[in-house]
Coordinates of C-alpha atoms in Angstrom, one line a residue:
Chain Z
M1 CA 8.3 9.9 27.3
A2 CA 5.7 9.7 24.6
E3 CA 3.1 7.0 24.8
I4 CA 1.9 4.4 22.4
I5 CA -1.8 4.4 22.8
G6 CA -2.7 1.9 20.1
G7 CA -1.7 0.0 17.0
I8 CA -3.8 -0.3 13.9
G9 CA -3.5 -2.6 11.0
T10 CA -5.5 -1.7 7.9
S11 CA -5.8 -2.0 4.2
H12 CA -5.0 1.0 2.0
V13 CA -6.8 0.0 -1.2
P14 CA -6.9 3.0 -3.6
S15 CA -10.5 2.4 -4.6
I16 CA -11.5 3.1 -0.9
G17 CA -10.3 6.7 -1.6
V18 CA -12.2 6.7 -4.9
A19 CA -15.4 5.5 -3.1
L20 CA -15.0 8.4 -0.6
D21 CA -14.3 10.9 -3.5
R22 CA -17.4 9.8 -5.4
G23 CA -19.7 9.5 -2.3
L24 CA -20.2 5.8 -2.7
T25 CA -19.8 4.9 1.0
E26 CA -23.5 4.1 1.3
T27 CA -23.8 1.9 -1.8
P28 CA -24.3 -1.9 -1.3
D29 CA -20.8 -2.6 -2.5
W30 CA -19.1 -0.3 0.0
K31 CA -21.4 0.2 3.0
P32 CA -20.5 -3.0 4.8
F33 CA -16.8 -2.2 4.3
F34 CA -17.0 1.4 5.7
D35 CA -19.4 0.4 8.5
G36 CA -16.8 -1.9 9.9
Y37 CA -14.5 1.0 10.5
E38 CA -16.9 3.0 12.7
A39 CA -15.8 1.4 16.0
A40 CA -12.2 2.3 15.3
K41 CA -13.0 5.8 14.2
E42 CA -15.0 6.2 17.5
W43 CA -12.0 4.9 19.5
M44 CA -9.8 7.4 17.7
R45 CA -12.1 10.3 18.5
E46 CA -11.9 9.3 22.2
A47 CA -8.2 8.5 22.3
K48 CA -7.1 11.8 20.7
P49 CA -3.6 10.9 19.5
D50 CA -1.2 13.7 18.7
V51 CA 1.0 11.7 16.3
A52 CA 0.3 9.0 13.8
V53 CA 3.2 6.9 12.6
V54 CA 2.1 5.4 9.2
I55 CA 3.9 2.5 7.7
F56 CA 3.1 2.0 4.0
N57 CA 4.5 1.4 0.6
D58 CA 4.7 3.8 -2.3
H59 CA 3.0 2.5 -5.5
G60 CA 5.1 4.1 -8.1
N61 CA 4.0 7.6 -7.2
S62 CA 6.7 9.2 -5.0
F63 CA 9.5 6.9 -6.0
F64 CA 10.2 5.5 -9.5
L65 CA 12.5 2.5 -10.3
D66 CA 15.4 4.8 -10.8
R67 CA 15.9 4.7 -7.0
V68 CA 14.2 2.3 -4.7
P69 CA 14.7 2.7 -1.0
T70 CA 14.1 -0.4 1.1
F71 CA 13.1 1.8 4.0
A72 CA 12.5 5.6 3.9
V73 CA 11.4 8.0 6.7
G74 CA 9.9 11.4 6.2
V75 CA 11.2 14.4 8.1
A76 CA 9.3 17.0 6.2
E77 CA 7.1 19.8 7.6
T78 CA 4.3 19.1 5.1
Y79 CA 3.3 16.2 2.9
K80 CA 1.0 16.8 -0.1
P81 CA -1.2 14.1 -1.6
V82 CA 0.5 13.1 -4.8
D83 CA -1.2 13.1 -8.3
E84 CA -1.3 9.3 -9.1
G85 CA -2.6 10.0 -12.6
W86 CA -6.2 10.9 -11.8
G87 CA -5.4 14.4 -10.5
R88 CA -4.5 15.5 -7.0
R89 CA -7.2 14.4 -4.5
D90 CA -9.0 17.1 -2.6
I91 CA -7.9 16.2 0.9
P92 CA -5.8 18.4 3.3
D93 CA -2.0 18.3 3.3
F94 CA -0.5 16.3 6.1
E95 CA 1.6 18.0 8.8
G96 CA 4.8 16.2 9.8
A97 CA 6.0 15.5 13.3
V98 CA 9.4 16.8 12.3
D99 CA 11.3 16.6 15.6
F100 CA 10.1 13.1 16.4
S101 CA 10.9 12.0 12.9
W102 CA 14.5 13.1 13.2
H103 CA 14.7 11.4 16.6
F104 CA 13.4 8.2 15.0
V105 CA 16.0 8.5 12.2
D106 CA 18.7 8.9 14.8
K107 CA 17.6 5.8 16.7
L108 CA 17.3 3.8 13.5
V109 CA 20.9 4.6 12.4
E110 CA 22.1 4.0 16.0
R111 CA 20.5 0.5 15.7
H112 CA 22.2 -0.1 12.3
F113 CA 19.3 0.6 10.0
D114 CA 20.1 2.8 7.0
P115 CA 17.0 4.6 6.0
L116 CA 16.5 7.1 3.2
V117 CA 15.7 10.4 4.9
C118 CA 13.1 12.4 3.0
R119 CA 12.9 16.2 3.4
E120 CA 10.5 17.0 0.6
I121 CA 8.2 14.3 -0.7
D122 CA 4.5 13.7 -1.5
V123 CA 2.4 10.8 -0.2
D124 CA 0.2 8.4 -2.1
H125 CA -3.0 6.4 -1.2
G126 CA -0.9 4.1 0.9
L127 CA -0.9 6.8 3.6
Q128 CA -4.0 8.8 2.5
V129 CA -6.5 6.0 2.7
P130 CA -5.7 4.8 6.2
M131 CA -5.8 8.4 7.5
E132 CA -9.2 8.8 5.9
L133 CA -10.5 5.5 7.3
M134 CA -9.4 6.5 10.8
F135 CA -10.1 10.3 10.9
G136 CA -12.7 10.8 8.2
R137 CA -12.5 13.9 6.1
P138 CA -11.6 16.7 8.5
E139 CA -10.6 20.2 7.2
K140 CA -7.3 19.7 9.0
W141 CA -5.9 16.4 10.2
P142 CA -6.0 16.1 14.0
V143 CA -2.6 14.5 14.2
K144 CA 0.9 15.1 12.9
I145 CA 2.4 12.2 10.9
V146 CA 5.6 10.2 10.6
P147 CA 5.6 8.4 7.3
I148 CA 7.6 5.2 6.9
W149 CA 7.9 3.8 3.4
V150 CA 8.7 0.2 2.9
N151 CA 9.6 -1.2 -0.5
T152 CA 7.1 -3.9 -1.4
V153 CA 7.2 -3.4 -5.2
Q154 CA 10.6 -4.3 -6.5
Y155 CA 12.4 -7.4 -5.3
P156 CA 14.2 -7.8 -3.0
I157 CA 11.7 -6.5 -0.6
P158 CA 12.7 -6.5 3.1
T159 CA 12.2 -9.7 5.1
P160 CA 9.3 -10.0 7.7
Q161 CA 12.0 -10.3 10.4
R162 CA 13.6 -7.0 9.3
C163 CA 10.2 -5.2 9.5
W164 CA 9.8 -6.6 12.9
E165 CA 13.2 -5.2 14.0
M166 CA 12.2 -1.8 12.6
G167 CA 9.1 -1.9 14.9
Q168 CA 11.3 -2.6 17.9
V169 CA 13.4 0.5 17.1
L170 CA 10.2 2.5 16.6
R171 CA 9.1 1.5 20.1
E172 CA 12.5 2.5 21.5
A173 CA 12.3 5.9 19.8
I174 CA 8.9 6.6 21.2
E175 CA 9.8 5.5 24.7
S176 CA 13.0 7.6 24.6
W177 CA 11.3 10.7 23.2
P178 CA 11.1 13.5 25.9
G179 CA 7.8 14.9 24.7
D180 CA 4.4 13.6 26.1
E181 CA 2.8 13.0 22.7
R182 CA 0.2 10.3 22.4
V183 CA 1.2 8.1 19.5
V184 CA -0.9 5.8 17.3
I185 CA 0.9 3.4 14.9
L186 CA -0.8 2.4 11.6
G187 CA 0.7 -0.6 9.8
T188 CA -1.0 -0.7 6.4
G189 CA -1.4 -2.8 3.2
G190 CA -3.1 -6.0 2.2
L191 CA -5.0 -8.1 2.9
S192 CA -4.7 -10.8 0.3
H193 CA -4.6 -9.6 -3.3
Q194 CA -2.8 -10.2 -6.6
L195 CA -2.8 -7.7 -9.4
Q196 CA -0.4 -9.4 -11.9
G197 CA 0.0 -12.7 -13.6
T198 CA -2.6 -15.3 -14.4
R199 CA -3.3 -15.8 -10.7
A200 CA -4.6 -12.2 -10.7
G201 CA -7.7 -11.8 -8.6
F202 CA -6.4 -14.3 -6.0
I203 CA -8.1 -13.7 -2.6
N204 CA -7.5 -16.0 0.4
R205 CA -10.3 -15.3 2.9
E206 CA -9.3 -18.1 5.2
A207 CA -5.7 -16.8 5.5
D208 CA -6.9 -13.2 5.9
L209 CA -9.2 -14.1 8.8
A210 CA -6.4 -16.1 10.4
W211 CA -4.1 -13.1 10.0
L212 CA -6.4 -10.7 11.8
D213 CA -6.3 -12.8 14.9
G214 CA -2.8 -14.0 14.5
I215 CA -1.2 -10.6 14.2
A216 CA -2.6 -9.8 17.6
N217 CA -2.1 -13.1 19.4
D218 CA 0.5 -15.1 17.5
P219 CA 2.8 -12.7 15.7
E220 CA 5.7 -15.1 16.0
T221 CA 4.2 -17.3 13.3
Y222 CA 4.1 -14.4 10.8
R223 CA 7.4 -13.0 11.7
N224 CA 9.0 -16.3 11.0
M225 CA 7.4 -16.8 7.6
T226 CA 9.4 -16.1 4.5
R227 CA 8.6 -13.5 1.9
E228 CA 7.6 -16.3 -0.4
D229 CA 5.2 -17.7 2.2
Y230 CA 3.5 -14.3 2.2
V231 CA 3.2 -14.2 -1.6
E232 CA 1.9 -17.8 -1.6
Q233 CA -0.7 -17.2 1.1
F234 CA -1.7 -13.6 0.4
G235 CA -0.8 -13.0 -3.3
S236 CA 2.0 -11.0 -4.8
E237 CA 0.7 -7.7 -3.6
G238 CA -0.8 -9.2 -0.4
A239 CA 2.8 -9.5 0.7
E240 CA 2.4 -5.9 1.8
L241 CA 1.1 -7.4 5.0
I242 CA 4.7 -7.5 6.2
M243 CA 4.3 -3.8 7.0
W244 CA 1.8 -4.6 9.8
L245 CA 4.7 -6.3 11.6
V246 CA 6.4 -2.9 12.1
M247 CA 3.4 -1.8 14.0
R248 CA 3.0 -5.1 15.9
A249 CA 6.6 -5.2 17.0
A250 CA 6.3 -1.7 18.5
M251 CA 3.4 -3.0 20.7
N252 CA 3.7 -5.1 23.9
P253 CA 4.1 -8.9 23.5
H254 CA 0.5 -9.2 24.8
V255 CA -2.2 -7.0 23.3
N256 CA -5.9 -6.7 23.4
L257 CA -7.6 -7.0 20.1
L258 CA -10.3 -4.4 20.5
H259 CA -11.8 -4.4 17.1
K260 CA -11.4 -6.3 13.9
H261 CA -13.2 -6.2 10.6
Y262 CA -13.0 -8.1 7.3
Y263 CA -14.7 -7.5 4.0
A264 CA -13.9 -9.0 0.6
P265 CA -13.6 -8.0 -2.1
A266 CA -12.9 -4.3 -1.9
S267 CA -12.2 -3.8 -5.6
M268 CA -9.8 -6.8 -6.0
T269 CA -8.6 -7.1 -2.4
G270 CA -9.4 -8.8 0.8
A271 CA -9.8 -5.7 3.1
G272 CA -10.0 -5.1 6.8
M273 CA -8.5 -3.9 10.0
V274 CA -7.5 -4.6 13.6
L275 CA -7.2 -2.2 16.5
L276 CA -4.8 -3.2 19.2
E277 CA -4.1 -1.8 22.7
N278 CA -1.2 -2.8 24.8
A279 CA -2.0 -5.4 27.6
A280 CA 0.0 -5.6 30.8
Chain A
M1 CA 4.8 -15.4 -17.9
A2 CA 6.6 -17.5 -20.4
D3 CA 10.1 -15.9 -20.3
Q4 CA 10.9 -16.6 -16.8
Q5 CA 10.5 -19.5 -14.3
D6 CA 8.4 -18.4 -11.3
N7 CA 8.6 -20.2 -8.0
I8 CA 5.0 -19.5 -7.2
P9 CA 2.8 -20.5 -10.2
E10 CA 1.2 -17.8 -12.2
T11 CA 2.8 -15.2 -10.0
P12 CA 5.4 -13.0 -11.6
L13 CA 7.5 -11.2 -8.9
F14 CA 8.9 -7.9 -10.0
D15 CA 12.5 -8.8 -9.6
R16 CA 15.8 -7.6 -11.2
A17 CA 15.1 -9.2 -14.6
R18 CA 11.6 -7.8 -14.9
S19 CA 12.6 -4.4 -13.6
L20 CA 15.3 -4.1 -16.2
K21 CA 13.2 -5.5 -19.0
G22 CA 10.2 -3.2 -18.3
Y23 CA 12.2 -0.1 -17.4
K24 CA 11.2 2.0 -20.4
L25 CA 7.6 0.9 -20.4
N26 CA 7.2 1.6 -16.7
K27 CA 9.0 4.9 -17.1
M28 CA 6.6 6.0 -19.8
A29 CA 3.6 5.0 -17.7
N30 CA 5.0 6.6 -14.6
A31 CA 5.3 9.9 -16.5
L32 CA 1.5 9.9 -16.7
G33 CA 1.4 11.1 -13.1
D34 CA 2.1 14.5 -14.6
P35 CA -1.0 16.3 -16.1
A36 CA 1.1 17.7 -19.0
N37 CA 2.2 14.2 -20.0
R38 CA -1.3 12.9 -19.8
E39 CA -2.2 15.6 -22.2
A40 CA 0.6 14.7 -24.5
F41 CA -0.3 11.0 -24.4
R42 CA -3.9 11.9 -25.4
A43 CA -2.8 14.2 -28.1
D44 CA -0.4 11.9 -29.9
E45 CA 0.1 8.5 -28.3
D46 CA 2.7 7.3 -30.8
A47 CA 4.9 10.4 -30.3
F48 CA 4.6 10.0 -26.6
L49 CA 5.7 6.4 -26.6
D50 CA 8.6 7.2 -28.9
R51 CA 9.8 9.8 -26.5
F52 CA 10.5 7.0 -24.0
G53 CA 12.2 4.8 -26.6
L54 CA 9.6 2.0 -26.5
S55 CA 10.2 -1.0 -28.9
A56 CA 7.7 -1.9 -31.5
E57 CA 6.5 -4.8 -29.3
E58 CA 6.0 -2.5 -26.3
K59 CA 4.3 0.1 -28.3
A60 CA 1.9 -2.4 -29.8
A61 CA 1.1 -3.8 -26.3
V62 CA 0.4 -0.3 -24.9
K63 CA -1.7 0.8 -27.9
A64 CA -3.8 -2.4 -27.8
R65 CA -4.2 -1.9 -24.0
D66 CA -3.0 -5.5 -23.8
W67 CA -2.4 -5.8 -20.0
H68 CA -1.3 -9.4 -20.1
E69 CA 1.4 -8.6 -22.7
M70 CA 2.5 -5.4 -20.9
V71 CA 3.2 -7.4 -17.8
R72 CA 5.0 -10.1 -19.8
L73 CA 7.2 -7.3 -21.2
G74 CA 8.2 -6.3 -17.6
G75 CA 5.4 -3.8 -17.0
N76 CA 4.4 -3.4 -13.3
L77 CA 0.8 -2.9 -12.6
F78 CA 1.4 0.1 -10.3
F79 CA 2.9 2.0 -13.2
I80 CA 1.0 0.7 -16.2
L81 CA -2.3 1.3 -14.2
K82 CA -1.7 5.0 -14.9
I83 CA -2.6 4.3 -18.5
S84 CA -6.1 3.5 -17.2
A85 CA -6.3 7.0 -15.8
V86 CA -6.0 8.5 -19.3
D87 CA -8.1 5.8 -20.9
P88 CA -10.4 4.5 -18.2
V89 CA -10.9 0.8 -17.6
P90 CA -11.8 -0.8 -14.3
I91 CA -8.9 -2.5 -12.5
T92 CA -11.0 -5.7 -12.3
Q93 CA -11.1 -5.7 -16.1
I94 CA -7.3 -5.5 -16.1
G95 CA -7.2 -8.4 -13.7
A96 CA -9.6 -10.4 -15.9
A97 CA -7.4 -9.8 -18.9
Q98 CA -4.4 -11.2 -17.0
A99 CA -6.2 -14.2 -15.7
G100 CA -7.4 -14.8 -19.3
M101 CA -11.1 -14.9 -18.5
P102 CA -14.1 -12.8 -19.3
H103 CA -14.7 -9.9 -16.9
E104 CA -17.9 -11.3 -15.3
Q105 CA -16.4 -14.8 -14.9
F106 CA -13.4 -13.2 -13.2
L107 CA -15.7 -11.2 -10.8
S108 CA -17.6 -14.3 -9.7
E109 CA -14.9 -17.0 -9.8
R110 CA -11.9 -15.1 -8.5
L111 CA -13.4 -12.3 -6.4
G112 CA -16.5 -14.2 -5.3
K113 CA -18.8 -11.3 -6.3
K114 CA -22.4 -11.9 -7.2
V115 CA -22.7 -10.5 -10.7
N116 CA -25.8 -8.4 -11.1
H117 CA -27.1 -8.0 -14.6
G118 CA -29.7 -5.4 -13.7

């Protein structure tokens, strides 16, 4: 069976990509943010995963409002970075873990999920930025990817509990896969931010810091919260954090929190990461 | 967001009502992901907006880059943000416009940034 070697929760703020594109990583605004990812990058170099499962939301780039899948899974051979309006970014295409993706889709449907299955689709900063934060800017990505899109833009968005259940199926799919791939899971989005309405600019540092520990050691609390609780605590776009639950549910009940990092604001967002390994 | 009661104050969720209301506006903005459309928008904004059947109210909001009004009309930030790719404005300024405060005040009060005048 394939092996889950680690779980990562991380922000995917688009301006992180812009900072990388413009060489701003050493500026006072950005240096503390990027420095905090070094330990996780180092871990990744040592751990040498073969596959990265990336859970993220599209931001009106690969899907428009004409069709909004609650969950979608990529089964493509290649995923190109999408032009979000500023031109296509100069980063390598992503190679898909096609066979495992199909196996995951099989498992999902067996377990009564009904995902949209995507054979040809581009990926936006929601996937690009976490990959860059974890793997830097290689000429070729060292892992194949399995993209999972979760709708967090148009209501109704899925419940935290449903994200959790998807993570359980993800674990089952990895454990039942005959290959010996080393799999890392990236739950992305958040942390607290709000882009719309007069509460725009809302950042909740206290809730963010509690989340970084809680997602490791007390996920029950977050799984039992309502979507409205998420919006209230983390802001309308901060509700993206529900996607970390997919990652967390795929891990053991007990995990070791190897690294965590928090920095605010990155652009208009509380930003950060955790790196988890399964404990016995 | 005057037209609709929100459960969480000052926090418009992009639900059925807003998605329907803002559909044309968001569709126009979404089209700016295509370089040819960005060119067309730059060349003749009025004609571009007409192509998507925007109302006079919507057109006025877009042309004024009135971010607060665009959201009130059902615009979703992820789509209307693409207007700022054609006509650059920092996202924090878009945030400030929605919060209804000057940019620097927004940076310090909402985001907790130290504003550097140098």
